[in-house]
mmCIF file of C-alpha atoms in Angstrom:
data_model
loop_
_atom_site.group_PDB
_atom_site.id
_atom_site.type_symbol
_atom_site.label_atom_id
_atom_site.label_comp_id
_atom_site.label_asym_id
_atom_site.label_seq_id
_atom_site.Cartn_x
_atom_site.Cartn_y
_atom_site.Cartn_z
ATOM 1 C CA MET E 1 -54.417 -0.073 -36.773
ATOM 2 C CA LYS E 2 -51.567 2.495 -36.877
ATOM 3 C CA ARG E 3 -51.980 3.103 -33.148
ATOM 4 C CA ASN E 4 -51.625 -0.624 -32.377
ATOM 5 C CA ARG E 5 -48.427 -0.832 -34.457
ATOM 6 C CA LEU E 6 -47.027 2.209 -32.666
ATOM 7 C CA ILE E 7 -47.758 0.663 -29.267
ATOM 8 C CA MET E 8 -46.193 -2.659 -30.347
ATOM 9 C CA ARG E 9 -43.057 -1.003 -31.744
ATOM 10 C CA THR E 10 -42.675 1.199 -28.670
ATOM 11 C CA SER E 11 -43.037 -1.841 -26.404
ATOM 12 C CA ILE E 12 -40.419 -3.811 -28.351
ATOM 13 C CA LEU E 13 -37.999 -0.863 -28.302
ATOM 14 C CA ALA E 14 -38.531 -0.460 -24.542
ATOM 15 C CA VAL E 15 -37.764 -4.146 -23.937
ATOM 16 C CA ILE E 16 -34.609 -3.901 -26.071
ATOM 17 C CA ALA E 17 -33.506 -0.740 -24.242
ATOM 18 C CA ILE E 18 -34.021 -2.392 -20.849
ATOM 19 C CA ALA E 19 -32.050 -5.456 -21.995
ATOM 20 C CA LEU E 20 -29.172 -3.261 -23.191
ATOM 21 C CA VAL E 21 -29.072 -1.276 -19.947
ATOM 22 C CA TYR E 22 -29.066 -4.499 -17.891
ATOM 23 C CA THR E 23 -26.303 -6.022 -20.032
ATOM 24 C CA PHE E 24 -24.162 -2.900 -19.730
ATOM 25 C CA TYR E 25 -24.696 -2.734 -15.971
ATOM 26 C CA SER E 26 -23.997 -6.405 -15.285
ATOM 27 C CA ASN E 27 -20.855 -6.494 -17.445
ATOM 28 C CA PHE E 28 -19.235 -3.165 -16.667
ATOM 29 C CA ILE E 29 -20.601 -1.692 -13.451
ATOM 30 C CA ALA E 30 -21.817 -4.433 -11.093
ATOM 31 C CA ASP E 31 -19.257 -5.871 -8.672
ATOM 32 C CA ARG E 32 -19.222 -9.591 -9.390
ATOM 33 C CA SER E 33 -16.328 -10.459 -7.117
ATOM 34 C CA VAL E 34 -17.007 -13.102 -4.530
ATOM 35 C CA ALA E 35 -13.744 -12.719 -2.646
ATOM 36 C CA ARG E 36 -13.933 -10.019 0.012
ATOM 37 C CA ALA E 37 -11.678 -9.038 2.898
ATOM 38 C CA GLY E 38 -12.834 -10.760 6.075
ATOM 39 C CA ASN E 39 -14.199 -13.851 4.300
ATOM 40 C CA ASP E 40 -12.589 -17.262 4.475
ATOM 41 C CA ALA E 41 -10.679 -18.149 1.318
ATOM 42 C CA VAL E 42 -12.359 -20.771 -0.860
ATOM 43 C CA ASN E 43 -10.306 -23.967 -0.868
ATOM 44 C CA PHE E 44 -9.220 -25.353 -4.235
ATOM 45 C CA ALA E 45 -6.754 -27.823 -5.663
ATOM 46 C CA LEU E 46 -4.833 -27.366 -8.913
ATOM 47 C CA GLN E 47 -1.841 -28.954 -10.557
ATOM 48 C CA ASP E 48 1.186 -26.740 -11.112
ATOM 49 C CA LEU E 49 3.283 -26.760 -14.281
ATOM 50 C CA GLU E 50 5.624 -29.338 -12.738
ATOM 51 C CA GLY E 51 2.705 -31.740 -12.247
ATOM 52 C CA GLU E 52 2.608 -31.222 -8.478
ATOM 53 C CA ARG E 53 -0.808 -30.869 -6.864
ATOM 54 C CA PHE E 54 -1.298 -27.918 -4.581
ATOM 55 C CA GLU E 55 -4.293 -27.295 -2.398
ATOM 56 C CA LEU E 56 -4.895 -23.976 -0.707
ATOM 57 C CA ASP E 57 -5.771 -25.517 2.671
ATOM 58 C CA GLU E 58 -2.308 -27.132 2.784
ATOM 59 C CA TYR E 59 -0.878 -23.645 3.258
ATOM 60 C CA ARG E 60 -2.685 -22.931 6.543
ATOM 61 C CA GLY E 61 -0.167 -21.388 8.889
ATOM 62 C CA GLN E 62 1.412 -19.429 6.013
ATOM 63 C CA GLY E 63 0.423 -16.260 4.255
ATOM 64 C CA VAL E 64 -0.656 -16.798 0.650
ATOM 65 C CA PHE E 65 -0.237 -14.237 -2.120
ATOM 66 C CA LEU E 66 -2.691 -15.610 -4.711
ATOM 67 C CA ASN E 67 -2.307 -13.904 -8.093
ATOM 68 C CA PHE E 68 -4.695 -14.508 -11.019
ATOM 69 C CA TRP E 69 -3.111 -13.543 -14.337
ATOM 70 C CA GLY E 70 -2.810 -14.020 -18.101
ATOM 71 C CA THR E 71 0.122 -13.892 -20.525
ATOM 72 C CA TYR E 72 -1.830 -11.406 -22.680
ATOM 73 C CA CYS E 73 -2.238 -8.961 -19.791
ATOM 74 C CA PRO E 74 0.450 -6.187 -19.792
ATOM 75 C CA PRO E 75 0.180 -5.416 -16.034
ATOM 76 C CA CYS E 76 0.464 -9.158 -15.307
ATOM 77 C CA VAL E 77 3.638 -9.399 -17.391
ATOM 78 C CA LYS E 78 5.106 -6.354 -15.599
ATOM 79 C CA GLU E 79 4.472 -7.638 -12.053
ATOM 80 C CA MET E 80 5.734 -11.223 -12.549
ATOM 81 C CA PRO E 81 9.480 -10.340 -12.348
ATOM 82 C CA ILE E 82 8.766 -8.321 -9.186
ATOM 83 C CA MET E 83 7.042 -11.311 -7.606
ATOM 84 C CA GLU E 84 9.958 -13.545 -8.648
ATOM 85 C CA ASP E 85 12.516 -11.171 -7.104
ATOM 86 C CA LEU E 86 10.715 -11.289 -3.741
ATOM 87 C CA TYR E 87 9.676 -14.965 -3.788
ATOM 88 C CA GLU E 88 12.608 -16.595 -1.950
ATOM 89 C CA GLU E 89 12.909 -13.807 0.631
ATOM 90 C CA TYR E 90 9.267 -14.037 1.666
ATOM 91 C CA LYS E 91 9.013 -17.834 1.339
ATOM 92 C CA GLU E 92 11.616 -18.026 4.113
ATOM 93 C CA GLN E 93 9.346 -15.749 6.189
ATOM 94 C CA GLY E 94 6.280 -17.985 5.792
ATOM 95 C CA VAL E 95 4.603 -16.405 2.745
ATOM 96 C CA GLU E 96 3.865 -18.449 -0.382
ATOM 97 C CA ILE E 97 3.343 -16.828 -3.761
ATOM 98 C CA MET E 98 0.976 -18.736 -6.048
ATOM 99 C CA ALA E 99 0.118 -17.634 -9.566
ATOM 100 C CA VAL E 100 -3.015 -18.991 -11.228
ATOM 101 C CA ASN E 101 -3.182 -18.526 -14.974
ATOM 102 C CA VAL E 102 -6.733 -18.091 -16.212
ATOM 103 C CA ASN E 103 -7.437 -20.811 -18.795
ATOM 104 C CA GLU E 104 -4.601 -20.438 -21.310
ATOM 105 C CA PRO E 105 -2.904 -23.318 -23.174
ATOM 106 C CA GLU E 106 -0.127 -25.033 -21.221
ATOM 107 C CA LEU E 107 2.399 -24.409 -24.011
ATOM 108 C CA THR E 108 1.749 -20.653 -23.906
ATOM 109 C CA VAL E 109 2.100 -20.530 -20.115
ATOM 110 C CA ASN E 110 5.269 -22.682 -20.126
ATOM 111 C CA GLN E 111 6.931 -20.457 -22.729
ATOM 112 C CA PHE E 112 6.067 -17.374 -20.672
ATOM 113 C CA VAL E 113 7.372 -18.935 -17.436
ATOM 114 C CA ASN E 114 10.606 -20.083 -19.098
ATOM 115 C CA ARG E 115 11.175 -16.691 -20.736
ATOM 116 C CA LEU E 116 10.923 -14.919 -17.361
ATOM 117 C CA ASN E 117 12.639 -17.715 -15.353
ATOM 118 C CA LEU E 118 9.793 -17.878 -12.819
ATOM 119 C CA THR E 119 10.278 -20.334 -9.949
ATOM 120 C CA PHE E 120 7.208 -19.823 -7.742
ATOM 121 C CA PRO E 121 4.252 -22.237 -8.122
ATOM 122 C CA ILE E 122 2.165 -21.568 -11.222
ATOM 123 C CA ALA E 123 -0.985 -23.441 -12.187
ATOM 124 C CA ILE E 124 -3.502 -23.148 -14.995
ATOM 125 C CA ASP E 125 -7.147 -22.806 -14.048
ATOM 126 C CA LYS E 126 -8.532 -24.935 -16.885
ATOM 127 C CA GLY E 127 -12.252 -24.335 -17.201
ATOM 128 C CA MET E 128 -11.949 -21.309 -14.862
ATOM 129 C CA ARG E 129 -13.527 -23.109 -11.888
ATOM 130 C CA VAL E 130 -11.252 -21.411 -9.348
ATOM 131 C CA SER E 131 -11.511 -18.003 -11.037
ATOM 132 C CA ASP E 132 -15.306 -18.301 -11.042
ATOM 133 C CA ALA E 133 -15.376 -19.439 -7.402
ATOM 134 C CA TYR E 134 -13.496 -16.258 -6.466
ATOM 135 C CA GLY E 135 -15.371 -14.036 -8.952
ATOM 136 C CA ILE E 136 -12.153 -12.905 -10.624
ATOM 137 C CA SER E 137 -12.520 -9.966 -12.995
ATOM 138 C CA PRO E 138 -10.479 -8.166 -14.305
ATOM 139 C CA LEU E 139 -6.905 -9.459 -14.576
ATOM 140 C CA PRO E 140 -4.673 -9.207 -12.737
ATOM 141 C CA THR E 141 -6.365 -9.768 -9.408
ATOM 142 C CA THR E 142 -4.385 -10.604 -6.284
ATOM 143 C CA ILE E 143 -5.937 -12.061 -3.153
ATOM 144 C CA LEU E 144 -4.003 -11.824 0.110
ATOM 145 C CA ILE E 145 -4.754 -14.648 2.529
ATOM 146 C CA ASP E 146 -3.432 -14.736 6.095
ATOM 147 C CA GLU E 147 -2.139 -17.778 7.988
ATOM 148 C CA HIS E 148 -5.668 -18.548 9.253
ATOM 149 C CA GLY E 149 -7.125 -18.789 5.732
ATOM 150 C CA GLU E 150 -8.907 -15.435 5.910
ATOM 151 C CA ILE E 151 -8.845 -12.991 3.013
ATOM 152 C CA VAL E 152 -7.052 -9.833 4.133
ATOM 153 C CA LYS E 153 -7.243 -7.851 0.887
ATOM 154 C CA VAL E 154 -8.350 -8.160 -2.734
ATOM 155 C CA HIS E 155 -6.389 -6.020 -5.176
ATOM 156 C CA THR E 156 -7.437 -5.633 -8.802
ATOM 157 C CA GLY E 157 -5.039 -4.213 -11.354
ATOM 158 C CA GLY E 158 -1.288 -4.121 -11.689
ATOM 159 C CA MET E 159 1.102 -3.678 -8.783
ATOM 160 C CA THR E 160 4.305 -1.751 -8.300
ATOM 161 C CA GLU E 161 7.274 -3.237 -6.463
ATOM 162 C CA GLY E 162 6.332 -1.185 -3.410
ATOM 163 C CA GLN E 163 2.788 -2.548 -3.429
ATOM 164 C CA VAL E 164 3.952 -6.155 -3.790
ATOM 165 C CA LYS E 165 6.297 -5.711 -0.799
ATOM 166 C CA GLU E 166 3.568 -4.019 1.226
ATOM 167 C CA PHE E 167 1.107 -6.829 0.442
ATOM 168 C CA LEU E 168 3.625 -9.557 1.276
ATOM 169 C CA GLU E 169 4.340 -7.827 4.597
ATOM 170 C CA MET E 170 0.590 -7.727 5.360
ATOM 171 C CA ILE E 171 0.308 -11.537 5.255
ATOM 172 C CA LYS E 172 3.516 -12.564 7.005
ATOM 173 C CA PRO E 173 2.526 -14.963 9.805
ATOM 174 C CA GLY E 174 2.475 -13.310 13.197
ATOM 175 C CA THR E 175 1.989 -9.758 11.909
#
């Protein structure tokens, strides 16, 4: 009887240990990103904070700097003014900056945008359909898309001013 209980307890502990290892691996180690350099960018349509609809495919012929972010993310907050400073210069050169907030309330996002005086298109990914389609994790994640709709680079983590400039240069049409 004692032997059977020992076998049962050992089996249960083994199953729990395997479940914990799998959970740890899938949440912290496994690469869940779908977006990869060389792949075509997944088309999506969102509404920006001004109520205008934007669809990724409408930007064919332009480079797209697609930034996924959150107001609670310190590196996101730090890179937004850098993106704003370069927005007009690179828009004139055929590069569009788009920022996609990941599922925060509109009031929170609007207050953030107004506080930083951001003028580039910003949308909220309500329900995280776009973020899930691209496999976005962690924030911030920036996807560089060339004029043909192909992903050139996926960058996770914050960016310096030099990196933002370098990335914008990478997706200028004709380069």
